[in-house]
Amino acid sequence: EPEVTQTPSHQVTQMGQEVILRCVPISNHLYFYWYRQILGQKVEFLVSFYNNEISEKSEIFDDQFSVERPDGSNFTLKIRSTKLEDSAMYFCASSDVLGGYSNQPQHFGDGTRLSIL
Amino acid sequence: RKEVEQDPGPFNVPEGATVAFNCTYSNSASQSFFWYRQDCRKEPKLLMSVYSSGNEDGRFTAQLNRASQYISLLIRDSKLSDSATYLCVVNLRGGGADGLTFGKGTHLIIQP
């Protein structure tokens, strides 16, 4: 069964440094997403991406964050000047066309645990 | 009102029993509803989509009540492997590229 893959599985970074989290969505999917989950809290939406541009972003996704699809397979999340509160599990997800209207679910990768020291 | 609200539990249930969870959502225009399960420190995994007419997948039954804005999940003949956190997930705004809104999850423990 096709799956979303994420690298690295764990990233440890000093506060103030930049970090790039990488994702390979399911190959025939067109919508891509990033979520985060702070330890002990609920999963929170960050951003959605379609047709090489951001479709929607949450209040969490401020100027510190950016996303990119540098080639036909990778989807990246960049966090500039990381803060202690950025420590969380970051999940990438992808879905087939028109996720909301056709009830197509989003499929999640196994996440990158980001630890900011 | 919280966007997606669930009873956090934990629900401690003996193996073989039936257990049910409910979830409420805030936006009556929401179009898509799902139950995901999440094991400790793992990714959310789709359990089932929830359709307006209700749907069943083996031991799992999901129901949607649009008038009252709640979703339910019923697990019959529970197994030890059903122990997990069950996440109620809604596309609150109904758009194709919208992010999903997660509840905090209901923690289920199946006891032998």
PDB file of C-alpha atoms in Angstrom:
ATOM      1  CA  GLU A   1       0.000   0.000   0.000  1.00  0.00           C
ATOM      2  CA  PRO A   2       1.444   3.413  -0.950  1.00  0.00           C
ATOM      3  CA  GLU A   3       2.429   5.586   1.990  1.00  0.00           C
ATOM      4  CA  VAL A   4       3.684   9.027   2.907  1.00  0.00           C
ATOM      5  CA  THR A   5       7.329   8.984   3.991  1.00  0.00           C
ATOM      6  CA  GLN A   6       9.072  11.571   6.145  1.00  0.00           C
ATOM      7  CA  THR A   7      12.703  12.259   6.959  1.00  0.00           C
ATOM      8  CA  PRO A   8      14.391  12.522   9.344  1.00  0.00           C
ATOM      9  CA  SER A   9      12.502  10.609  12.009  1.00  0.00           C
ATOM     10  CA  HIS A  10      14.105  12.751  14.716  1.00  0.00           C
ATOM     11  CA  GLN A  11      15.789  16.138  14.395  1.00  0.00           C
ATOM     12  CA  VAL A  12      17.621  17.885  17.222  1.00  0.00           C
ATOM     13  CA  THR A  13      18.442  21.543  16.582  1.00  0.00           C
ATOM     14  CA  GLN A  14      19.776  24.463  18.579  1.00  0.00           C
ATOM     15  CA  MET A  15      17.372  27.346  19.174  1.00  0.00           C
ATOM     16  CA  GLY A  16      17.719  29.975  16.473  1.00  0.00           C
ATOM     17  CA  GLN A  17      18.834  27.546  13.799  1.00  0.00           C
ATOM     18  CA  GLU A  18      16.940  26.748  10.623  1.00  0.00           C
ATOM     19  CA  VAL A  19      15.502  23.284  10.049  1.00  0.00           C
ATOM     20  CA  ILE A  20      14.027  21.600   6.973  1.00  0.00           C
ATOM     21  CA  LEU A  21      11.641  18.684   7.323  1.00  0.00           C
ATOM     22  CA  ARG A  22      11.120  16.523   4.278  1.00  0.00           C
ATOM     23  CA  CYS A  23       8.166  14.521   3.011  1.00  0.00           C
ATOM     24  CA  VAL A  24       7.417  12.357   0.002  1.00  0.00           C
ATOM     25  CA  PRO A  25       3.630  12.291  -0.463  1.00  0.00           C
ATOM     26  CA  ILE A  26       1.750   9.436  -2.099  1.00  0.00           C
ATOM     27  CA  SER A  27       2.597   9.651  -5.790  1.00  0.00           C
ATOM     28  CA  ASN A  28      -0.821  10.285  -7.357  1.00  0.00           C
ATOM     29  CA  HIS A  29      -2.015  12.676  -4.655  1.00  0.00           C
ATOM     30  CA  LEU A  30      -2.466  16.342  -5.434  1.00  0.00           C
ATOM     31  CA  TYR A  31      -3.033  17.968  -2.015  1.00  0.00           C
ATOM     32  CA  PHE A  32      -0.292  18.151   0.575  1.00  0.00           C
ATOM     33  CA  TYR A  33      -0.431  19.223   4.213  1.00  0.00           C
ATOM     34  CA  TRP A  34       1.681  19.815   7.278  1.00  0.00           C
ATOM     35  CA  TYR A  35       0.412  19.343  10.820  1.00  0.00           C
ATOM     36  CA  ARG A  36       2.104  19.442  14.182  1.00  0.00           C
ATOM     37  CA  GLN A  37       1.408  17.812  17.518  1.00  0.00           C
ATOM     38  CA  ILE A  38       2.992  19.172  20.672  1.00  0.00           C
ATOM     39  CA  LEU A  39       3.489  16.413  23.231  1.00  0.00           C
ATOM     40  CA  GLY A  40       0.235  15.690  25.044  1.00  0.00           C
ATOM     41  CA  GLN A  41      -1.815  17.988  22.839  1.00  0.00           C
ATOM     42  CA  LYS A  42      -4.046  17.588  19.798  1.00  0.00           C
ATOM     43  CA  VAL A  43      -2.935  17.494  16.194  1.00  0.00           C
ATOM     44  CA  GLU A  44      -2.983  21.019  14.703  1.00  0.00           C
ATOM     45  CA  PHE A  45      -3.175  22.040  11.059  1.00  0.00           C
ATOM     46  CA  LEU A  46      -0.368  24.228   9.736  1.00  0.00           C
ATOM     47  CA  VAL A  47      -0.712  24.547   5.957  1.00  0.00           C
ATOM     48  CA  SER A  48      -2.140  22.992   2.815  1.00  0.00           C
ATOM     49  CA  PHE A  49      -0.531  23.107  -0.618  1.00  0.00           C
ATOM     50  CA  TYR A  50      -2.011  22.548  -4.061  1.00  0.00           C
ATOM     51  CA  ASN A  51      -0.873  23.297  -7.579  1.00  0.00           C
ATOM     52  CA  ASN A  52       2.463  24.637  -6.325  1.00  0.00           C
ATOM     53  CA  GLU A  53       1.022  27.203  -3.985  1.00  0.00           C
ATOM     54  CA  ILE A  54      -0.335  27.502  -0.474  1.00  0.00           C
ATOM     55  CA  SER A  55      -4.088  26.909  -0.358  1.00  0.00           C
ATOM     56  CA  GLU A  56      -4.736  27.549   3.301  1.00  0.00           C
ATOM     57  CA  LYS A  57      -2.687  28.257   6.393  1.00  0.00           C
ATOM     58  CA  SER A  58      -3.453  28.464  10.083  1.00  0.00           C
ATOM     59  CA  GLU A  59      -2.534  31.141  12.602  1.00  0.00           C
ATOM     60  CA  ILE A  60       0.409  28.985  13.661  1.00  0.00           C
ATOM     61  CA  PHE A  61       1.946  29.205  10.179  1.00  0.00           C
ATOM     62  CA  ASP A  62       3.585  32.614  10.499  1.00  0.00           C
ATOM     63  CA  ASP A  63       6.559  34.145   8.657  1.00  0.00           C
ATOM     64  CA  GLN A  64       8.876  31.743  10.422  1.00  0.00           C
ATOM     65  CA  PHE A  65       7.484  28.894   8.323  1.00  0.00           C
ATOM     66  CA  SER A  66       7.614  28.174   4.611  1.00  0.00           C
ATOM     67  CA  VAL A  67       6.785  25.234   2.367  1.00  0.00           C
ATOM     68  CA  GLU A  68       8.130  24.183  -0.972  1.00  0.00           C
ATOM     69  CA  ARG A  69       7.793  21.441  -3.523  1.00  0.00           C
ATOM     70  CA  PRO A  70      11.294  21.597  -5.018  1.00  0.00           C
ATOM     71  CA  ASP A  71      10.779  18.709  -7.428  1.00  0.00           C
ATOM     72  CA  GLY A  72       8.089  16.273  -8.481  1.00  0.00           C
ATOM     73  CA  SER A  73       8.239  14.159  -5.360  1.00  0.00           C
ATOM     74  CA  ASN A  74       9.426  16.071  -2.280  1.00  0.00           C
ATOM     75  CA  PHE A  75       7.419  18.450  -0.117  1.00  0.00           C
ATOM     76  CA  THR A  76       9.350  20.379   2.521  1.00  0.00           C
ATOM     77  CA  LEU A  77       8.618  22.451   5.600  1.00  0.00           C
ATOM     78  CA  LYS A  78      11.239  25.008   6.580  1.00  0.00           C
ATOM     79  CA  ILE A  79      11.314  26.617   9.992  1.00  0.00           C
ATOM     80  CA  ARG A  80      13.614  29.640  10.243  1.00  0.00           C
ATOM     81  CA  SER A  81      15.108  30.716  13.554  1.00  0.00           C
ATOM     82  CA  THR A  82      13.583  27.914  15.595  1.00  0.00           C
ATOM     83  CA  LYS A  83      12.167  28.534  19.076  1.00  0.00           C
ATOM     84  CA  LEU A  84      11.837  26.206  22.042  1.00  0.00           C
ATOM     85  CA  GLU A  85       8.085  26.077  21.500  1.00  0.00           C
ATOM     86  CA  ASP A  86       8.578  24.647  18.012  1.00  0.00           C
ATOM     87  CA  SER A  87       9.447  21.332  19.654  1.00  0.00           C
ATOM     88  CA  ALA A  88       6.750  18.934  18.461  1.00  0.00           C
ATOM     89  CA  MET A  89       5.994  16.033  16.171  1.00  0.00           C
ATOM     90  CA  TYR A  90       5.475  17.271  12.612  1.00  0.00           C
ATOM     91  CA  PHE A  91       3.272  15.212  10.332  1.00  0.00           C
ATOM     92  CA  CYS A  92       3.022  15.467   6.584  1.00  0.00           C
ATOM     93  CA  ALA A  93      -0.167  14.288   4.883  1.00  0.00           C
ATOM     94  CA  SER A  94      -1.507  13.980   1.369  1.00  0.00           C
ATOM     95  CA  SER A  95      -4.882  13.390  -0.209  1.00  0.00           C
ATOM     96  CA  ASP A  96      -6.452  12.721  -3.556  1.00  0.00           C
ATOM     97  CA  VAL A  97      -8.507  15.320  -5.372  1.00  0.00           C
ATOM     98  CA  LEU A  98     -11.108  17.435  -3.609  1.00  0.00           C
ATOM     99  CA  GLY A  99     -10.584  16.014  -0.146  1.00  0.00           C
ATOM    100  CA  GLY A 100     -13.362  17.978   1.440  1.00  0.00           C
ATOM    101  CA  TYR A 101     -16.148  17.427  -1.034  1.00  0.00           C
ATOM    102  CA  SER A 102     -15.542  13.809  -1.931  1.00  0.00           C
ATOM    103  CA  ASN A 103     -14.749  12.728   1.609  1.00  0.00           C
ATOM    104  CA  GLN A 104     -11.301  11.612   0.553  1.00  0.00           C
ATOM    105  CA  PRO A 105      -9.258  11.239   3.717  1.00  0.00           C
ATOM    106  CA  GLN A 106      -5.768  12.516   4.305  1.00  0.00           C
ATOM    107  CA  HIS A 107      -3.002   9.960   4.745  1.00  0.00           C
ATOM    108  CA  PHE A 108      -0.294  10.759   7.251  1.00  0.00           C
ATOM    109  CA  GLY A 109       3.407  10.036   7.329  1.00  0.00           C
ATOM    110  CA  ASP A 110       4.965   8.666  10.501  1.00  0.00           C
ATOM    111  CA  GLY A 111       6.244  12.087  11.487  1.00  0.00           C
ATOM    112  CA  THR A 112       9.440  13.909  12.359  1.00  0.00           C
ATOM    113  CA  ARG A 113      10.081  14.537  16.021  1.00  0.00           C
ATOM    114  CA  LEU A 114      11.672  17.988  16.281  1.00  0.00           C
ATOM    115  CA  SER A 115      13.517  18.820  19.483  1.00  0.00           C
ATOM    116  CA  ILE A 116      14.763  22.375  19.960  1.00  0.00           C
ATOM    117  CA  LEU A 117      17.474  22.805  22.582  1.00  0.00           C
TER     118      LEU A 117
ATOM    119  CA  ARG B   1     -17.634  26.565  21.571  1.00  0.00           C
ATOM    120  CA  LYS B   2     -14.705  24.234  20.932  1.00  0.00           C
ATOM    121  CA  GLU B   3     -14.435  23.230  17.284  1.00  0.00           C
ATOM    122  CA  VAL B   4     -14.256  19.459  17.724  1.00  0.00           C
ATOM    123  CA  GLU B   5     -14.912  18.136  21.179  1.00  0.00           C
ATOM    124  CA  GLN B   6     -14.446  14.630  22.575  1.00  0.00           C
ATOM    125  CA  ASP B   7     -14.522  13.010  25.991  1.00  0.00           C
ATOM    126  CA  PRO B   8     -10.818  12.335  26.683  1.00  0.00           C
ATOM    127  CA  GLY B   9     -11.520   9.230  28.788  1.00  0.00           C
ATOM    128  CA  PRO B  10      -9.804   6.973  29.528  1.00  0.00           C
ATOM    129  CA  PHE B  11     -12.387   4.331  28.814  1.00  0.00           C
ATOM    130  CA  ASN B  12     -11.389   1.084  30.516  1.00  0.00           C
ATOM    131  CA  VAL B  13     -13.296  -1.748  28.849  1.00  0.00           C
ATOM    132  CA  PRO B  14     -13.012  -5.543  29.212  1.00  0.00           C
ATOM    133  CA  GLU B  15     -12.052  -7.520  26.141  1.00  0.00           C
ATOM    134  CA  GLY B  16     -15.100  -8.556  24.139  1.00  0.00           C
ATOM    135  CA  ALA B  17     -17.267  -5.672  25.304  1.00  0.00           C
ATOM    136  CA  THR B  18     -18.903  -2.999  23.169  1.00  0.00           C
ATOM    137  CA  VAL B  19     -17.812   0.594  23.560  1.00  0.00           C
ATOM    138  CA  ALA B  20     -19.089   3.817  22.018  1.00  0.00           C
ATOM    139  CA  PHE B  21     -17.594   7.296  21.691  1.00  0.00           C
ATOM    140  CA  ASN B  22     -19.235  10.539  20.693  1.00  0.00           C
ATOM    141  CA  CYS B  23     -17.833  13.725  19.268  1.00  0.00           C
ATOM    142  CA  THR B  24     -19.420  17.136  18.616  1.00  0.00           C
ATOM    143  CA  TYR B  25     -18.389  19.712  16.031  1.00  0.00           C
ATOM    144  CA  SER B  26     -19.053  23.410  15.824  1.00  0.00           C
ATOM    145  CA  ASN B  27     -19.756  24.205  12.155  1.00  0.00           C
ATOM    146  CA  SER B  28     -23.034  22.980  10.695  1.00  0.00           C
ATOM    147  CA  ALA B  29     -21.598  23.466   7.171  1.00  0.00           C
ATOM    148  CA  SER B  30     -18.913  20.823   7.733  1.00  0.00           C
ATOM    149  CA  GLN B  31     -18.792  18.282   4.924  1.00  0.00           C
ATOM    150  CA  SER B  32     -16.280  15.584   5.796  1.00  0.00           C
ATOM    151  CA  PHE B  33     -15.938  13.499   8.912  1.00  0.00           C
ATOM    152  CA  PHE B  34     -13.472  10.827   9.909  1.00  0.00           C
ATOM    153  CA  TRP B  35     -12.335   8.642  12.754  1.00  0.00           C
ATOM    154  CA  TYR B  36      -8.588   8.141  13.036  1.00  0.00           C
ATOM    155  CA  ARG B  37      -6.738   6.119  15.626  1.00  0.00           C
ATOM    156  CA  GLN B  38      -3.419   7.100  17.086  1.00  0.00           C
ATOM    157  CA  ASP B  39      -1.105   4.819  18.993  1.00  0.00           C
ATOM    158  CA  CYS B  40       1.335   6.322  21.471  1.00  0.00           C
ATOM    159  CA  ARG B  41       3.820   8.625  19.699  1.00  0.00           C
ATOM    160  CA  LYS B  42       2.707   7.414  16.262  1.00  0.00           C
ATOM    161  CA  GLU B  43       0.963   9.058  13.341  1.00  0.00           C
ATOM    162  CA  PRO B  44      -2.833   9.264  13.034  1.00  0.00           C
ATOM    163  CA  LYS B  45      -4.114   6.367  10.964  1.00  0.00           C
ATOM    164  CA  LEU B  46      -7.451   6.443   9.192  1.00  0.00           C
ATOM    165  CA  LEU B  47      -9.962   4.129  10.801  1.00  0.00           C
ATOM    166  CA  MET B  48     -12.969   5.090   8.719  1.00  0.00           C
ATOM    167  CA  SER B  49     -14.745   7.937   6.977  1.00  0.00           C
ATOM    168  CA  VAL B  50     -18.193   8.803   8.293  1.00  0.00           C
ATOM    169  CA  TYR B  51     -21.041   9.047   5.819  1.00  0.00           C
ATOM    170  CA  SER B  52     -24.417  10.694   6.271  1.00  0.00           C
ATOM    171  CA  SER B  53     -26.287   7.393   6.175  1.00  0.00           C
ATOM    172  CA  GLY B  54     -23.926   5.784   8.672  1.00  0.00           C
ATOM    173  CA  ASN B  55     -21.456   3.095   7.753  1.00  0.00           C
ATOM    174  CA  GLU B  56     -19.940  -0.078   9.080  1.00  0.00           C
ATOM    175  CA  ASP B  57     -16.540  -1.686   8.651  1.00  0.00           C
ATOM    176  CA  GLY B  58     -16.284  -5.027  10.400  1.00  0.00           C
ATOM    177  CA  ARG B  59     -16.588  -4.443  14.138  1.00  0.00           C
ATOM    178  CA  PHE B  60     -16.687  -0.654  13.718  1.00  0.00           C
ATOM    179  CA  THR B  61     -19.813   1.424  13.071  1.00  0.00           C
ATOM    180  CA  ALA B  62     -19.850   5.182  12.535  1.00  0.00           C
ATOM    181  CA  GLN B  63     -22.891   7.437  12.640  1.00  0.00           C
ATOM    182  CA  LEU B  64     -23.392  11.090  11.764  1.00  0.00           C
ATOM    183  CA  ASN B  65     -26.158  13.259  13.181  1.00  0.00           C
ATOM    184  CA  ARG B  66     -26.074  16.569  11.277  1.00  0.00           C
ATOM    185  CA  ALA B  67     -28.993  18.083  13.172  1.00  0.00           C
ATOM    186  CA  SER B  68     -27.220  17.699  16.496  1.00  0.00           C
ATOM    187  CA  GLN B  69     -23.732  18.064  15.008  1.00  0.00           C
ATOM    188  CA  TYR B  70     -22.304  14.910  16.481  1.00  0.00           C
ATOM    189  CA  ILE B  71     -20.507  11.834  15.264  1.00  0.00           C
ATOM    190  CA  SER B  72     -20.302   8.484  16.991  1.00  0.00           C
ATOM    191  CA  LEU B  73     -18.082   5.431  16.788  1.00  0.00           C
ATOM    192  CA  LEU B  74     -19.148   2.014  18.050  1.00  0.00           C
ATOM    193  CA  ILE B  75     -16.667  -0.819  18.529  1.00  0.00           C
ATOM    194  CA  ARG B  76     -18.109  -4.292  18.987  1.00  0.00           C
ATOM    195  CA  ASP B  77     -16.316  -7.349  20.388  1.00  0.00           C
ATOM    196  CA  SER B  78     -13.358  -5.213  21.424  1.00  0.00           C
ATOM    197  CA  LYS B  79      -9.842  -6.670  21.112  1.00  0.00           C
ATOM    198  CA  LEU B  80      -6.700  -5.900  23.086  1.00  0.00           C
ATOM    199  CA  SER B  81      -5.296  -4.397  19.875  1.00  0.00           C
ATOM    200  CA  ASP B  82      -8.083  -1.793  19.879  1.00  0.00           C
ATOM    201  CA  SER B  83      -6.327  -0.014  22.751  1.00  0.00           C
ATOM    202  CA  ALA B  84      -5.393   3.393  21.328  1.00  0.00           C
ATOM    203  CA  THR B  85      -6.504   7.014  21.193  1.00  0.00           C
ATOM    204  CA  TYR B  86      -9.430   7.579  18.851  1.00  0.00           C
ATOM    205  CA  LEU B  87      -9.441  10.926  17.090  1.00  0.00           C
ATOM    206  CA  CYS B  88     -12.587  12.590  15.808  1.00  0.00           C
ATOM    207  CA  VAL B  89     -11.579  14.592  12.742  1.00  0.00           C
ATOM    208  CA  VAL B  90     -13.659  17.077  10.770  1.00  0.00           C
ATOM    209  CA  ASN B  91     -13.191  19.247   7.714  1.00  0.00           C
ATOM    210  CA  LEU B  92     -14.996  22.144   9.389  1.00  0.00           C
ATOM    211  CA  ARG B  93     -15.114  24.505   6.435  1.00  0.00           C
ATOM    212  CA  GLY B  94     -15.880  21.984   3.708  1.00  0.00           C
ATOM    213  CA  GLY B  95     -13.298  23.100   1.180  1.00  0.00           C
ATOM    214  CA  GLY B  96     -11.206  20.733  -0.911  1.00  0.00           C
ATOM    215  CA  ALA B  97      -7.846  21.985   0.309  1.00  0.00           C
ATOM    216  CA  ASP B  98      -8.836  22.744   3.869  1.00  0.00           C
ATOM    217  CA  GLY B  99      -6.934  21.445   6.812  1.00  0.00           C
ATOM    218  CA  LEU B 100      -8.590  18.984   9.104  1.00  0.00           C
ATOM    219  CA  THR B 101      -9.597  19.881  12.641  1.00  0.00           C
ATOM    220  CA  PHE B 102      -8.810  17.249  15.213  1.00  0.00           C
ATOM    221  CA  GLY B 103     -10.391  16.568  18.549  1.00  0.00           C
ATOM    222  CA  LYS B 104      -8.085  15.883  21.467  1.00  0.00           C
ATOM    223  CA  GLY B 105      -8.924  12.198  21.244  1.00  0.00           C
ATOM    224  CA  THR B 106     -10.558   9.573  23.430  1.00  0.00           C
ATOM    225  CA  HIS B 107      -8.191   7.170  25.117  1.00  0.00           C
ATOM    226  CA  LEU B 108      -9.395   3.553  25.069  1.00  0.00           C
ATOM    227  CA  ILE B 109      -7.854   0.777  27.149  1.00  0.00           C
ATOM    228  CA  ILE B 110      -9.024  -2.781  26.522  1.00  0.00           C
ATOM    229  CA  GLN B 111      -8.373  -4.978  29.518  1.00  0.00           C
ATOM    230  CA  PRO B 112      -7.861  -8.759  29.299  1.00  0.00           C
TER     231      PRO B 112
END
